[in-house]
């Protein structure tokens, strides 16, 4: 594909959850012109120890800010799952796994992982929970689990992370528009639809069928 949108995100990035309705609307806007949106995972955090109380409170502060900016739902009362080790690689790898079966399945799985983490207090760093969520969006549990654990999918996930790093992308969500290998930045960070829709419309006008 020579013309596409590229959405670089992490399902455990709260601003990406806030941006989810915007991303869907922009994907639909581009789709009207025959342009598809591809999902790339960025790899937000690779923690190795459970979050302490200060970290949990700090994260809840981020969640409140996202909720206020986007109106996306969060369980602000219960907060984060108990004992959470904030390693986003497994959730990202789940999306790469879904993408390997069918590129379009990454989108409903991303939404389901985000809903589970932010509104249902589900620990989406755990492979069993990710397999549950993958099954819920139509993937075969055993096949998903086998591929999720494979070295090929681990490498493909790391390749996404490296691609984003090589472009200097350090924050999410990031939305890029590509035509013939030339990338244009539509946003790095949360922006409301009313800001981004006109930008995308101008890009589509100048780059589709040009």
Short mmCIF file of C-alpha atoms in Angstrom, two decimals:
data_model
loop_
_atom_site.label_atom_id
_atom_site.label_comp_id
_atom_site.label_asym_id
_atom_site.label_seq_id
_atom_site.Cartn_x
_atom_site.Cartn_y
_atom_site.Cartn_z
CA UNK A 1 0.00 0.00 0.00
CA UNK A 2 1.47 3.32 -1.02
CA UNK A 3 -1.02 5.56 0.77
CA UNK A 4 -2.15 4.83 4.32
CA UNK A 5 -2.54 6.10 7.85
CA UNK A 6 -0.32 4.61 10.55
CA UNK A 7 -1.56 4.70 14.13
CA UNK A 8 1.26 4.15 16.64
CA UNK A 9 -0.20 3.29 20.03
CA UNK A 10 0.05 1.20 23.17
CA UNK A 11 -3.10 -0.37 24.63
CA UNK A 12 -1.85 0.42 28.16
CA UNK A 13 -1.32 4.10 27.36
CA UNK A 14 -4.23 5.99 28.90
CA UNK A 15 -4.06 8.78 26.33
CA UNK A 16 -4.48 6.13 23.60
CA UNK A 17 -7.67 5.03 25.36
CA UNK A 18 -8.79 8.63 25.39
CA UNK A 19 -7.95 8.85 21.69
CA UNK A 20 -9.76 5.63 20.72
CA UNK A 21 -13.01 7.28 19.53
CA UNK A 22 -10.99 9.87 17.59
CA UNK A 23 -8.93 7.15 15.92
CA UNK A 24 -12.09 5.29 14.92
CA UNK A 25 -13.62 8.42 13.44
CA UNK A 26 -10.46 9.29 11.52
CA UNK A 27 -10.19 5.72 10.23
CA UNK A 28 -13.76 5.99 8.94
CA UNK A 29 -13.01 9.39 7.36
CA UNK A 30 -9.98 7.98 5.55
CA UNK A 31 -11.86 4.82 4.64
CA UNK A 32 -14.37 6.88 2.69
CA UNK A 33 -11.46 7.73 0.38
CA UNK A 34 -10.26 4.14 0.22
CA UNK A 35 -7.37 4.72 2.63
CA UNK A 36 -6.73 2.18 5.39
CA UNK A 37 -5.31 2.75 8.85
CA UNK A 38 -2.57 0.38 10.04
CA UNK A 39 -1.92 -0.25 13.73
CA UNK A 40 1.67 -0.25 15.01
CA UNK A 41 2.49 -0.87 18.67
CA UNK A 42 4.95 1.47 20.33
CA UNK A 43 5.91 -0.14 23.65
CA UNK A 44 5.23 2.37 26.40
CA UNK A 45 6.75 0.77 29.51
CA UNK A 46 8.81 -2.28 30.47
CA UNK A 47 8.66 -2.29 34.25
CA UNK A 48 9.82 -5.37 36.17
CA UNK A 49 8.45 -4.70 39.65
CA UNK A 50 4.93 -4.17 40.93
CA UNK A 51 3.87 -0.53 41.12
CA UNK A 52 4.15 1.10 44.52
CA UNK A 53 1.45 3.25 46.08
CA UNK A 54 2.95 6.50 44.78
CA UNK A 55 3.11 5.15 41.25
CA UNK A 56 -0.48 3.98 41.42
CA UNK A 57 -1.67 7.39 42.61
CA UNK A 58 0.34 9.14 39.90
CA UNK A 59 -1.18 6.90 37.25
CA UNK A 60 -4.69 7.55 38.56
CA UNK A 61 -3.94 11.25 38.16
CA UNK A 62 -3.16 10.63 34.48
CA UNK A 63 -6.40 8.69 34.13
CA UNK A 64 -8.40 11.56 35.59
CA UNK A 65 -6.78 13.99 33.16
CA UNK A 66 -7.59 11.74 30.21
CA UNK A 67 -11.16 11.28 31.39
CA UNK A 68 -11.62 15.04 31.71
CA UNK A 69 -10.15 15.70 28.26
CA UNK A 70 -11.84 12.87 26.38
CA UNK A 71 -14.87 11.73 28.44
CA UNK A 72 -13.68 8.14 28.01
CA UNK A 73 -14.74 5.91 30.94
CA UNK A 74 -12.30 4.83 33.66
CA UNK A 75 -12.78 2.99 36.94
CA UNK A 76 -11.32 5.77 39.02
CA UNK A 77 -12.65 4.30 42.27
CA UNK A 78 -11.04 0.85 42.11
CA UNK A 79 -8.10 1.97 39.97
CA UNK A 80 -5.33 -0.33 38.79
CA UNK A 81 -5.33 -4.12 39.27
CA UNK A 82 -3.64 -5.35 42.44
CA UNK A 83 0.04 -6.21 42.06
CA UNK A 84 0.30 -4.75 38.56
CA UNK A 85 3.73 -4.91 36.94
CA UNK A 86 3.38 -2.18 34.34
CA UNK A 87 4.97 -4.01 31.44
CA UNK A 88 3.08 -3.16 28.26
CA UNK A 89 4.94 -5.61 26.02
CA UNK A 90 2.47 -8.52 26.49
CA UNK A 91 -0.57 -6.39 25.58
CA UNK A 92 1.29 -5.00 22.58
CA UNK A 93 2.33 -8.51 21.58
CA UNK A 94 -1.31 -9.61 21.76
CA UNK A 95 -2.16 -7.00 19.11
CA UNK A 96 0.72 -8.13 16.90
CA UNK A 97 -0.52 -11.71 17.34
CA UNK A 98 -4.04 -10.72 16.27
CA UNK A 99 -2.62 -8.77 13.34
CA UNK A 100 -0.74 -11.88 12.20
CA UNK A 101 -4.04 -13.75 11.82
CA UNK A 102 -5.94 -10.86 10.26
CA UNK A 103 -4.83 -7.24 10.30
CA UNK A 104 -8.36 -6.08 11.03
CA UNK A 105 -8.63 -8.20 14.20
CA UNK A 106 -6.04 -6.02 15.92
CA UNK A 107 -8.61 -3.20 16.17
CA UNK A 108 -11.37 -4.97 18.16
CA UNK A 109 -8.75 -6.62 20.35
CA UNK A 110 -7.13 -3.26 21.09
CA UNK A 111 -10.53 -1.90 22.11
CA UNK A 112 -11.28 -4.93 24.26
CA UNK A 113 -7.89 -4.80 26.03
CA UNK A 114 -8.36 -1.10 26.72
CA UNK A 115 -11.89 -1.56 28.06
CA UNK A 116 -10.75 -4.41 30.30
CA UNK A 117 -7.80 -2.49 31.71
CA UNK A 118 -9.36 0.92 32.22
CA UNK A 119 -12.94 0.04 33.14
CA UNK A 120 -12.87 -3.56 34.45
CA UNK A 121 -9.66 -3.61 36.53
CA UNK A 122 -8.30 -6.51 34.48
CA UNK A 123 -4.56 -7.21 34.56
CA UNK A 124 -3.87 -7.25 30.83
CA UNK A 125 -0.18 -8.02 31.35
CA UNK A 126 -1.14 -11.66 32.03
CA UNK A 127 -1.16 -14.04 29.03
CA UNK A 128 -4.24 -15.89 30.30
CA UNK A 129 -6.26 -12.69 30.47
CA UNK A 130 -5.07 -11.69 26.99
CA UNK A 131 -6.13 -15.08 25.64
CA UNK A 132 -9.57 -14.56 27.22
CA UNK A 133 -9.89 -11.20 25.49
CA UNK A 134 -8.65 -12.54 22.16
CA UNK A 135 -11.23 -15.33 22.33
CA UNK A 136 -13.91 -12.74 23.06
CA UNK A 137 -13.22 -10.98 19.75
CA UNK A 138 -13.29 -14.17 17.70
CA UNK A 139 -9.78 -15.61 17.78
CA UNK A 140 -9.26 -19.29 18.54
CA UNK A 141 -7.81 -19.41 22.03
CA UNK A 142 -5.27 -22.21 21.53
CA UNK A 143 -4.00 -20.89 18.22
CA UNK A 144 -3.72 -17.39 19.68
CA UNK A 145 -1.82 -18.63 22.74
CA UNK A 146 0.62 -20.67 20.66
CA UNK A 147 1.39 -17.82 18.32
CA UNK A 148 1.53 -15.28 21.17
CA UNK A 149 4.34 -17.32 22.77
CA UNK A 150 6.30 -17.78 19.55
CA UNK A 151 9.66 -16.18 18.92
CA UNK A 152 8.41 -14.88 15.57
CA UNK A 153 5.71 -12.81 17.25
CA UNK A 154 8.11 -11.60 19.95
CA UNK A 155 10.46 -10.47 17.18
CA UNK A 156 7.64 -8.83 15.22
CA UNK A 157 6.57 -6.92 18.34
CA UNK A 158 10.12 -5.72 18.93
CA UNK A 159 10.29 -4.70 15.26
CA UNK A 160 7.27 -2.43 15.78
CA UNK A 161 8.92 -0.90 18.86
CA UNK A 162 12.16 -0.36 16.95
CA UNK A 163 10.37 1.19 13.97
CA UNK A 164 8.73 3.74 16.26
CA UNK A 165 12.00 4.46 18.07
CA UNK A 166 13.83 4.94 14.78
CA UNK A 167 11.32 7.63 13.85
CA UNK A 168 11.90 9.33 17.19
CA UNK A 169 8.36 8.59 18.39
CA UNK A 170 8.47 8.77 22.16
CA UNK A 171 4.84 9.55 22.97
CA UNK A 172 1.48 8.06 22.13
CA UNK A 173 -0.91 8.30 20.45
CA UNK A 174 0.92 9.20 17.25
CA UNK A 175 -0.87 9.32 13.92
CA UNK A 176 1.09 9.44 10.67
CA UNK A 177 -0.02 9.69 7.06
CA UNK A 178 2.15 8.00 4.46
CA UNK A 179 2.24 8.37 0.69
CA UNK A 180 4.95 6.69 -1.40
CA UNK A 181 7.16 6.32 1.65
CA UNK A 182 6.87 9.97 2.70
CA UNK A 183 5.50 10.40 6.20
CA UNK A 184 3.45 13.34 7.46
CA UNK A 185 2.72 13.79 11.17
CA UNK A 186 -0.94 14.39 11.91
CA UNK A 187 -0.53 14.28 15.68
CA UNK A 188 1.87 13.25 18.41
CA UNK A 189 -0.31 13.23 21.49
CA UNK A 190 -4.01 13.47 22.15
CA UNK A 191 -6.00 15.92 20.05
CA UNK A 192 -9.79 16.12 19.73
CA UNK A 193 -11.55 15.09 16.54
CA UNK A 194 -12.55 18.64 15.68
CA UNK A 195 -8.86 19.55 15.48
CA UNK A 196 -7.66 16.51 13.54
CA UNK A 197 -10.51 15.90 11.12
CA UNK A 198 -9.81 19.08 9.09
CA UNK A 199 -6.08 18.26 9.02
CA UNK A 200 -6.81 14.79 7.70
CA UNK A 201 -9.29 16.18 5.17
CA UNK A 202 -6.62 18.50 3.77
CA UNK A 203 -4.07 15.70 3.59
CA UNK A 204 -6.56 13.41 1.85
CA UNK A 205 -7.47 16.16 -0.61
CA UNK A 206 -3.84 16.67 -1.62
CA UNK A 207 -2.64 13.07 -1.53
CA UNK A 208 -5.40 10.72 -2.61
CA UNK A 209 -5.33 9.97 -6.33
CA UNK A 210 -2.81 12.76 -6.79
#
